[in-house]
Amino acid sequence: MGTAFIFPGQGSQAVGMGKALADASAAARQTLQEVDEALGQSLSRLMFEGPEDALTLTSNAQPAIMAASIAALHVLEQDGNIRLADKAALVSGHSLGEYSALAAAGVFTLADTARLLRTRGDAMQAAVAPGEGAMAALLGLDRDAVEKVVADALAAGPGGEVLAAANDNAPGQVVISGHKTAVDRAIDLAKAAGARRAMPLAVSAPFHCALMQPAADVMAEALGRAAMQAPLVPLVANVTAASVTDVESIRRLLVEQVTATVRWRESVEAMAGLGITRMVEFGGKVLGPMVKRIAPDIECLSVAGPADIDAVLKAL
């Protein structure tokens, strides 16, 4: 039975995240302290106590989600006396979760991952002026139908707008991103095309589209300076939905990921095709439901709190 360790992305943050693990485990406390020291702030206090609006800021949410994920992994490894390389055949993550996956697989140090995600969050937030961009979830349309909606919305506009599929999360669950005017038209067109729901998302910037190119440029420079090691196990990358182990390829894909579609549905399908029959999500319980919609036969487990540790250890 092949197992993949998977890591959630932005939107999985919540006040109180990581606190129960930190209260119960020295491994979690040490992980969060290391992130605090790397960033020069008490991010853990913000995770535990809020306020929510500060935690939700992209520059805080991205390293916080990673910290909670890696803390959960370290607790599992310490309590169970296991190593990722012995229990996981692959790692993968959703958007920023790809950085968590790479930290878990030893590509980046924990401190470098935290600093890279702070840089990424700041750059993504600064890439587009407030109010200029937007994102929307289109439910009930497949990827091809969404691509037609995107094309029609752009054709109906003044020209020069950006609009793209940002996240292909699961069958009938695609997120679009781009200029707000184009997203608004696409919402109306999606409803006319039979979408079950088409709704704007409460996000601070239009992620994973060409409007994020300034952030991609920042990350190209930051990643160019970052120390990287070969992963302990292959990564299934967002951009390609294929496994990769070459460090320079991973570096390039992380830059491309800022503006490219998160191909999560295809990534899960690819992992199933590579023999994965179980996925363990670290730091949240948001990817499991998507996985079950994509590949119902895959067993989904999660490590979000102390109560999850024993069940996952028994399964592994």
PDB file of N, CA, C and O in Angstrom, residues 260-311:
ATOM      1  N   ALA A 260       0.713  29.983 -12.200  1.00  0.00           N
ATOM      2  CA  ALA A 260       0.106  28.849 -12.899  1.00  0.00           C
ATOM      3  C   ALA A 260      -1.076  28.266 -12.124  1.00  0.00           C
ATOM      4  O   ALA A 260      -1.254  28.516 -10.932  1.00  0.00           O
ATOM      5  N   THR A 261      -1.853  27.471 -12.812  1.00  0.00           N
ATOM      6  CA  THR A 261      -2.973  26.763 -12.196  1.00  0.00           C
ATOM      7  C   THR A 261      -2.457  25.713 -11.220  1.00  0.00           C
ATOM      8  O   THR A 261      -1.512  24.971 -11.523  1.00  0.00           O
ATOM      9  N   VAL A 262      -3.099  25.639 -10.046  1.00  0.00           N
ATOM     10  CA  VAL A 262      -2.834  24.548  -9.101  1.00  0.00           C
ATOM     11  C   VAL A 262      -3.632  23.333  -9.589  1.00  0.00           C
ATOM     12  O   VAL A 262      -4.857  23.282  -9.454  1.00  0.00           O
ATOM     13  N   ARG A 263      -2.943  22.372 -10.146  1.00  0.00           N
ATOM     14  CA  ARG A 263      -3.607  21.220 -10.775  1.00  0.00           C
ATOM     15  C   ARG A 263      -3.788  20.104  -9.731  1.00  0.00           C
ATOM     16  O   ARG A 263      -3.252  19.009  -9.872  1.00  0.00           O
ATOM     17  N   TRP A 264      -4.575  20.401  -8.698  1.00  0.00           N
ATOM     18  CA  TRP A 264      -4.707  19.450  -7.599  1.00  0.00           C
ATOM     19  C   TRP A 264      -5.461  18.202  -8.022  1.00  0.00           C
ATOM     20  O   TRP A 264      -5.066  17.079  -7.667  1.00  0.00           O
ATOM     21  N   ARG A 265      -6.547  18.340  -8.768  1.00  0.00           N
ATOM     22  CA  ARG A 265      -7.313  17.167  -9.210  1.00  0.00           C
ATOM     23  C   ARG A 265      -6.396  16.223  -9.990  1.00  0.00           C
ATOM     24  O   ARG A 265      -6.350  15.009  -9.722  1.00  0.00           O
ATOM     25  N   GLU A 266      -5.647  16.762 -10.931  1.00  0.00           N
ATOM     26  CA  GLU A 266      -4.753  15.929 -11.727  1.00  0.00           C
ATOM     27  C   GLU A 266      -3.608  15.367 -10.887  1.00  0.00           C
ATOM     28  O   GLU A 266      -3.121  14.259 -11.153  1.00  0.00           O
ATOM     29  N   SER A 267      -3.169  16.119  -9.883  1.00  0.00           N
ATOM     30  CA  SER A 267      -2.097  15.632  -9.013  1.00  0.00           C
ATOM     31  C   SER A 267      -2.547  14.402  -8.236  1.00  0.00           C
ATOM     32  O   SER A 267      -1.800  13.426  -8.095  1.00  0.00           O
ATOM     33  N   VAL A 268      -3.774  14.453  -7.711  1.00  0.00           N
ATOM     34  CA  VAL A 268      -4.308  13.300  -6.978  1.00  0.00           C
ATOM     35  C   VAL A 268      -4.467  12.115  -7.926  1.00  0.00           C
ATOM     36  O   VAL A 268      -4.116  10.972  -7.584  1.00  0.00           O
ATOM     37  N   GLU A 269      -4.979  12.371  -9.125  1.00  0.00           N
ATOM     38  CA  GLU A 269      -5.108  11.294 -10.112  1.00  0.00           C
ATOM     39  C   GLU A 269      -3.738  10.697 -10.438  1.00  0.00           C
ATOM     40  O   GLU A 269      -3.597   9.468 -10.580  1.00  0.00           O
ATOM     41  N   ALA A 270      -2.724  11.572 -10.544  1.00  0.00           N
ATOM     42  CA  ALA A 270      -1.378  11.082 -10.845  1.00  0.00           C
ATOM     43  C   ALA A 270      -0.840  10.225  -9.709  1.00  0.00           C
ATOM     44  O   ALA A 270      -0.223   9.171  -9.947  1.00  0.00           O
ATOM     45  N   MET A 271      -1.082  10.660  -8.469  1.00  0.00           N
ATOM     46  CA  MET A 271      -0.609   9.870  -7.321  1.00  0.00           C
ATOM     47  C   MET A 271      -1.302   8.520  -7.268  1.00  0.00           C
ATOM     48  O   MET A 271      -0.670   7.490  -6.983  1.00  0.00           O
ATOM     49  N   ALA A 272      -2.601   8.502  -7.551  1.00  0.00           N
ATOM     50  CA  ALA A 272      -3.316   7.221  -7.602  1.00  0.00           C
ATOM     51  C   ALA A 272      -2.714   6.327  -8.680  1.00  0.00           C
ATOM     52  O   ALA A 272      -2.528   5.118  -8.468  1.00  0.00           O
ATOM     53  N   GLY A 273      -2.370   6.922  -9.819  1.00  0.00           N
ATOM     54  CA  GLY A 273      -1.755   6.166 -10.902  1.00  0.00           C
ATOM     55  C   GLY A 273      -0.385   5.628 -10.561  1.00  0.00           C
ATOM     56  O   GLY A 273       0.072   4.639 -11.138  1.00  0.00           O
ATOM     57  N   LEU A 274       0.289   6.287  -9.598  1.00  0.00           N
ATOM     58  CA  LEU A 274       1.611   5.845  -9.153  1.00  0.00           C
ATOM     59  C   LEU A 274       1.528   4.850  -7.994  1.00  0.00           C
ATOM     60  O   LEU A 274       2.543   4.497  -7.400  1.00  0.00           O
ATOM     61  N   GLY A 275       0.310   4.407  -7.684  1.00  0.00           N
ATOM     62  CA  GLY A 275       0.139   3.357  -6.691  1.00  0.00           C
ATOM     63  C   GLY A 275      -0.198   3.835  -5.291  1.00  0.00           C
ATOM     64  O   GLY A 275      -0.194   3.037  -4.353  1.00  0.00           O
ATOM     65  N   ILE A 276      -0.528   5.110  -5.141  1.00  0.00           N
ATOM     66  CA  ILE A 276      -0.891   5.626  -3.826  1.00  0.00           C
ATOM     67  C   ILE A 276      -2.317   5.191  -3.486  1.00  0.00           C
ATOM     68  O   ILE A 276      -3.251   5.423  -4.265  1.00  0.00           O
ATOM     69  N   THR A 277      -2.473   4.568  -2.331  1.00  0.00           N
ATOM     70  CA  THR A 277      -3.796   4.136  -1.880  1.00  0.00           C
ATOM     71  C   THR A 277      -4.194   4.785  -0.558  1.00  0.00           C
ATOM     72  O   THR A 277      -5.309   4.583  -0.085  1.00  0.00           O
ATOM     73  N   ARG A 278      -3.271   5.557   0.037  1.00  0.00           N
ATOM     74  CA  ARG A 278      -3.569   6.249   1.290  1.00  0.00           C
ATOM     75  C   ARG A 278      -2.895   7.619   1.262  1.00  0.00           C
ATOM     76  O   ARG A 278      -1.761   7.744   0.797  1.00  0.00           O
ATOM     77  N   MET A 279      -3.594   8.638   1.759  1.00  0.00           N
ATOM     78  CA  MET A 279      -3.013   9.966   1.894  1.00  0.00           C
ATOM     79  C   MET A 279      -3.198  10.449   3.322  1.00  0.00           C
ATOM     80  O   MET A 279      -4.274  10.282   3.903  1.00  0.00           O
ATOM     81  N   VAL A 280      -2.142  11.027   3.875  1.00  0.00           N
ATOM     82  CA  VAL A 280      -2.171  11.588   5.222  1.00  0.00           C
ATOM     83  C   VAL A 280      -1.953  13.087   5.103  1.00  0.00           C
ATOM     84  O   VAL A 280      -0.911  13.523   4.596  1.00  0.00           O
ATOM     85  N   GLU A 281      -2.932  13.869   5.551  1.00  0.00           N
ATOM     86  CA  GLU A 281      -2.864  15.331   5.495  1.00  0.00           C
ATOM     87  C   GLU A 281      -2.363  15.864   6.827  1.00  0.00           C
ATOM     88  O   GLU A 281      -2.867  15.478   7.885  1.00  0.00           O
ATOM     89  N   PHE A 282      -1.401  16.758   6.764  1.00  0.00           N
ATOM     90  CA  PHE A 282      -0.791  17.307   7.968  1.00  0.00           C
ATOM     91  C   PHE A 282      -1.191  18.767   8.171  1.00  0.00           C
ATOM     92  O   PHE A 282      -0.995  19.595   7.280  1.00  0.00           O
ATOM     93  N   GLY A 283      -1.763  19.046   9.354  1.00  0.00           N
ATOM     94  CA  GLY A 283      -2.072  20.418   9.714  1.00  0.00           C
ATOM     95  C   GLY A 283      -3.444  20.894   9.325  1.00  0.00           C
ATOM     96  O   GLY A 283      -3.768  22.074   9.507  1.00  0.00           O
ATOM     97  N   GLY A 284      -4.274  20.026   8.799  1.00  0.00           N
ATOM     98  CA  GLY A 284      -5.625  20.450   8.424  1.00  0.00           C
ATOM     99  C   GLY A 284      -6.458  19.270   7.988  1.00  0.00           C
ATOM    100  O   GLY A 284      -5.970  18.135   7.924  1.00  0.00           O
ATOM    101  N   LYS A 285      -7.715  19.553   7.687  1.00  0.00           N
ATOM    102  CA  LYS A 285      -8.627  18.513   7.213  1.00  0.00           C
ATOM    103  C   LYS A 285      -9.437  19.039   6.033  1.00  0.00           C
ATOM    104  O   LYS A 285     -10.640  18.861   5.948  1.00  0.00           O
ATOM    105  N   VAL A 286      -8.717  19.703   5.093  1.00  0.00           N
ATOM    106  CA  VAL A 286      -9.391  20.313   3.954  1.00  0.00           C
ATOM    107  C   VAL A 286      -9.127  19.562   2.653  1.00  0.00           C
ATOM    108  O   VAL A 286      -9.978  19.561   1.755  1.00  0.00           O
ATOM    109  N   LEU A 287      -7.971  18.922   2.541  1.00  0.00           N
ATOM    110  CA  LEU A 287      -7.650  18.228   1.296  1.00  0.00           C
ATOM    111  C   LEU A 287      -8.326  16.869   1.204  1.00  0.00           C
ATOM    112  O   LEU A 287      -8.671  16.414   0.108  1.00  0.00           O
ATOM    113  N   GLY A 288      -8.523  16.222   2.352  1.00  0.00           N
ATOM    114  CA  GLY A 288      -9.132  14.888   2.352  1.00  0.00           C
ATOM    115  C   GLY A 288     -10.461  14.827   1.612  1.00  0.00           C
ATOM    116  O   GLY A 288     -10.651  13.944   0.752  1.00  0.00           O
ATOM    117  N   PRO A 289     -11.401  15.735   1.894  1.00  0.00           N
ATOM    118  CA  PRO A 289     -12.673  15.700   1.163  1.00  0.00           C
ATOM    119  C   PRO A 289     -12.500  15.879  -0.341  1.00  0.00           C
ATOM    120  O   PRO A 289     -13.233  15.265  -1.131  1.00  0.00           O
ATOM    121  N   MET A 290     -11.531  16.713  -0.754  1.00  0.00           N
ATOM    122  CA  MET A 290     -11.267  16.858  -2.193  1.00  0.00           C
ATOM    123  C   MET A 290     -10.757  15.538  -2.761  1.00  0.00           C
ATOM    124  O   MET A 290     -11.188  15.100  -3.835  1.00  0.00           O
ATOM    125  N   VAL A 291      -9.823  14.911  -2.040  1.00  0.00           N
ATOM    126  CA  VAL A 291      -9.254  13.648  -2.513  1.00  0.00           C
ATOM    127  C   VAL A 291     -10.346  12.603  -2.701  1.00  0.00           C
ATOM    128  O   VAL A 291     -10.364  11.877  -3.712  1.00  0.00           O
ATOM    129  N   LYS A 292     -11.276  12.512  -1.754  1.00  0.00           N
ATOM    130  CA  LYS A 292     -12.334  11.503  -1.840  1.00  0.00           C
ATOM    131  C   LYS A 292     -13.245  11.740  -3.043  1.00  0.00           C
ATOM    132  O   LYS A 292     -13.785  10.791  -3.609  1.00  0.00           O
ATOM    133  N   ARG A 293     -13.399  13.003  -3.450  1.00  0.00           N
ATOM    134  CA  ARG A 293     -14.208  13.289  -4.642  1.00  0.00           C
ATOM    135  C   ARG A 293     -13.461  12.922  -5.912  1.00  0.00           C
ATOM    136  O   ARG A 293     -14.069  12.578  -6.927  1.00  0.00           O
ATOM    137  N   ILE A 294     -12.133  13.011  -5.864  1.00  0.00           N
ATOM    138  CA  ILE A 294     -11.319  12.725  -7.043  1.00  0.00           C
ATOM    139  C   ILE A 294     -11.075  11.229  -7.188  1.00  0.00           C
ATOM    140  O   ILE A 294     -11.199  10.663  -8.279  1.00  0.00           O
ATOM    141  N   ALA A 295     -10.699  10.599  -6.080  1.00  0.00           N
ATOM    142  CA  ALA A 295     -10.326   9.177  -6.076  1.00  0.00           C
ATOM    143  C   ALA A 295     -10.946   8.519  -4.854  1.00  0.00           C
ATOM    144  O   ALA A 295     -10.305   8.403  -3.802  1.00  0.00           O
ATOM    145  N   PRO A 296     -12.219   8.119  -4.935  1.00  0.00           N
ATOM    146  CA  PRO A 296     -12.951   7.631  -3.756  1.00  0.00           C
ATOM    147  C   PRO A 296     -12.311   6.447  -3.052  1.00  0.00           C
ATOM    148  O   PRO A 296     -12.550   6.236  -1.854  1.00  0.00           O
ATOM    149  N   ASP A 297     -11.492   5.669  -3.750  1.00  0.00           N
ATOM    150  CA  ASP A 297     -10.901   4.479  -3.138  1.00  0.00           C
ATOM    151  C   ASP A 297      -9.689   4.788  -2.271  1.00  0.00           C
ATOM    152  O   ASP A 297      -9.211   3.903  -1.538  1.00  0.00           O
ATOM    153  N   ILE A 298      -9.160   6.007  -2.346  1.00  0.00           N
ATOM    154  CA  ILE A 298      -7.997   6.351  -1.537  1.00  0.00           C
ATOM    155  C   ILE A 298      -8.429   6.585  -0.091  1.00  0.00           C
ATOM    156  O   ILE A 298      -9.392   7.289   0.183  1.00  0.00           O
ATOM    157  N   GLU A 299      -7.709   5.972   0.833  1.00  0.00           N
ATOM    158  CA  GLU A 299      -7.959   6.184   2.261  1.00  0.00           C
ATOM    159  C   GLU A 299      -7.361   7.531   2.659  1.00  0.00           C
ATOM    160  O   GLU A 299      -6.197   7.819   2.338  1.00  0.00           O
ATOM    161  N   CYS A 300      -8.140   8.357   3.351  1.00  0.00           N
ATOM    162  CA  CYS A 300      -7.672   9.684   3.753  1.00  0.00           C
ATOM    163  C   CYS A 300      -7.624   9.794   5.276  1.00  0.00           C
ATOM    164  O   CYS A 300      -8.617   9.542   5.961  1.00  0.00           O
ATOM    165  N   LEU A 301      -6.465  10.163   5.786  1.00  0.00           N
ATOM    166  CA  LEU A 301      -6.270  10.390   7.209  1.00  0.00           C
ATOM    167  C   LEU A 301      -5.713  11.797   7.386  1.00  0.00           C
ATOM    168  O   LEU A 301      -5.215  12.399   6.439  1.00  0.00           O
ATOM    169  N   SER A 302      -5.805  12.322   8.616  1.00  0.00           N
ATOM    170  CA  SER A 302      -5.254  13.651   8.851  1.00  0.00           C
ATOM    171  C   SER A 302      -4.644  13.713  10.239  1.00  0.00           C
ATOM    172  O   SER A 302      -5.042  12.990  11.154  1.00  0.00           O
ATOM    173  N   VAL A 303      -3.642  14.595  10.366  1.00  0.00           N
ATOM    174  CA  VAL A 303      -3.039  14.892  11.663  1.00  0.00           C
ATOM    175  C   VAL A 303      -3.200  16.388  11.885  1.00  0.00           C
ATOM    176  O   VAL A 303      -2.446  17.192  11.341  1.00  0.00           O
ATOM    177  N   ALA A 304      -4.217  16.756  12.653  1.00  0.00           N
ATOM    178  CA  ALA A 304      -4.464  18.160  12.962  1.00  0.00           C
ATOM    179  C   ALA A 304      -4.355  18.443  14.451  1.00  0.00           C
ATOM    180  O   ALA A 304      -4.162  19.584  14.853  1.00  0.00           O
ATOM    181  N   GLY A 305      -4.485  17.395  15.283  1.00  0.00           N
ATOM    182  CA  GLY A 305      -4.409  17.562  16.727  1.00  0.00           C
ATOM    183  C   GLY A 305      -3.913  16.294  17.380  1.00  0.00           C
ATOM    184  O   GLY A 305      -3.741  15.252  16.713  1.00  0.00           O
ATOM    185  N   PRO A 306      -3.676  16.332  18.688  1.00  0.00           N
ATOM    186  CA  PRO A 306      -3.127  15.165  19.396  1.00  0.00           C
ATOM    187  C   PRO A 306      -3.976  13.909  19.256  1.00  0.00           C
ATOM    188  O   PRO A 306      -3.443  12.795  19.218  1.00  0.00           O
ATOM    189  N   ALA A 307      -5.298  14.078  19.168  1.00  0.00           N
ATOM    190  CA  ALA A 307      -6.181  12.914  19.090  1.00  0.00           C
ATOM    191  C   ALA A 307      -5.997  12.126  17.798  1.00  0.00           C
ATOM    192  O   ALA A 307      -6.410  10.961  17.715  1.00  0.00           O
ATOM    193  N   ASP A 308      -5.377  12.754  16.790  1.00  0.00           N
ATOM    194  CA  ASP A 308      -5.222  12.083  15.492  1.00  0.00           C
ATOM    195  C   ASP A 308      -3.989  11.193  15.446  1.00  0.00           C
ATOM    196  O   ASP A 308      -3.884  10.331  14.568  1.00  0.00           O
ATOM    197  N   ILE A 309      -3.060  11.387  16.358  1.00  0.00           N
ATOM    198  CA  ILE A 309      -1.739  10.744  16.243  1.00  0.00           C
ATOM    199  C   ILE A 309      -1.839   9.227  16.291  1.00  0.00           C
ATOM    200  O   ILE A 309      -1.323   8.520  15.418  1.00  0.00           O
ATOM    201  N   ASP A 310      -2.530   8.677  17.291  1.00  0.00           N
ATOM    202  CA  ASP A 310      -2.554   7.227  17.464  1.00  0.00           C
ATOM    203  C   ASP A 310      -3.198   6.540  16.271  1.00  0.00           C
ATOM    204  O   ASP A 310      -2.709   5.495  15.791  1.00  0.00           O
ATOM    205  N   ALA A 311      -4.314   7.113  15.774  1.00  0.00           N
ATOM    206  CA  ALA A 311      -5.013   6.482  14.653  1.00  0.00           C
ATOM    207  C   ALA A 311      -4.124   6.438  13.411  1.00  0.00           C
ATOM    208  O   ALA A 311      -4.096   5.432  12.694  1.00  0.00           O
TER     209      ALA A 311
END
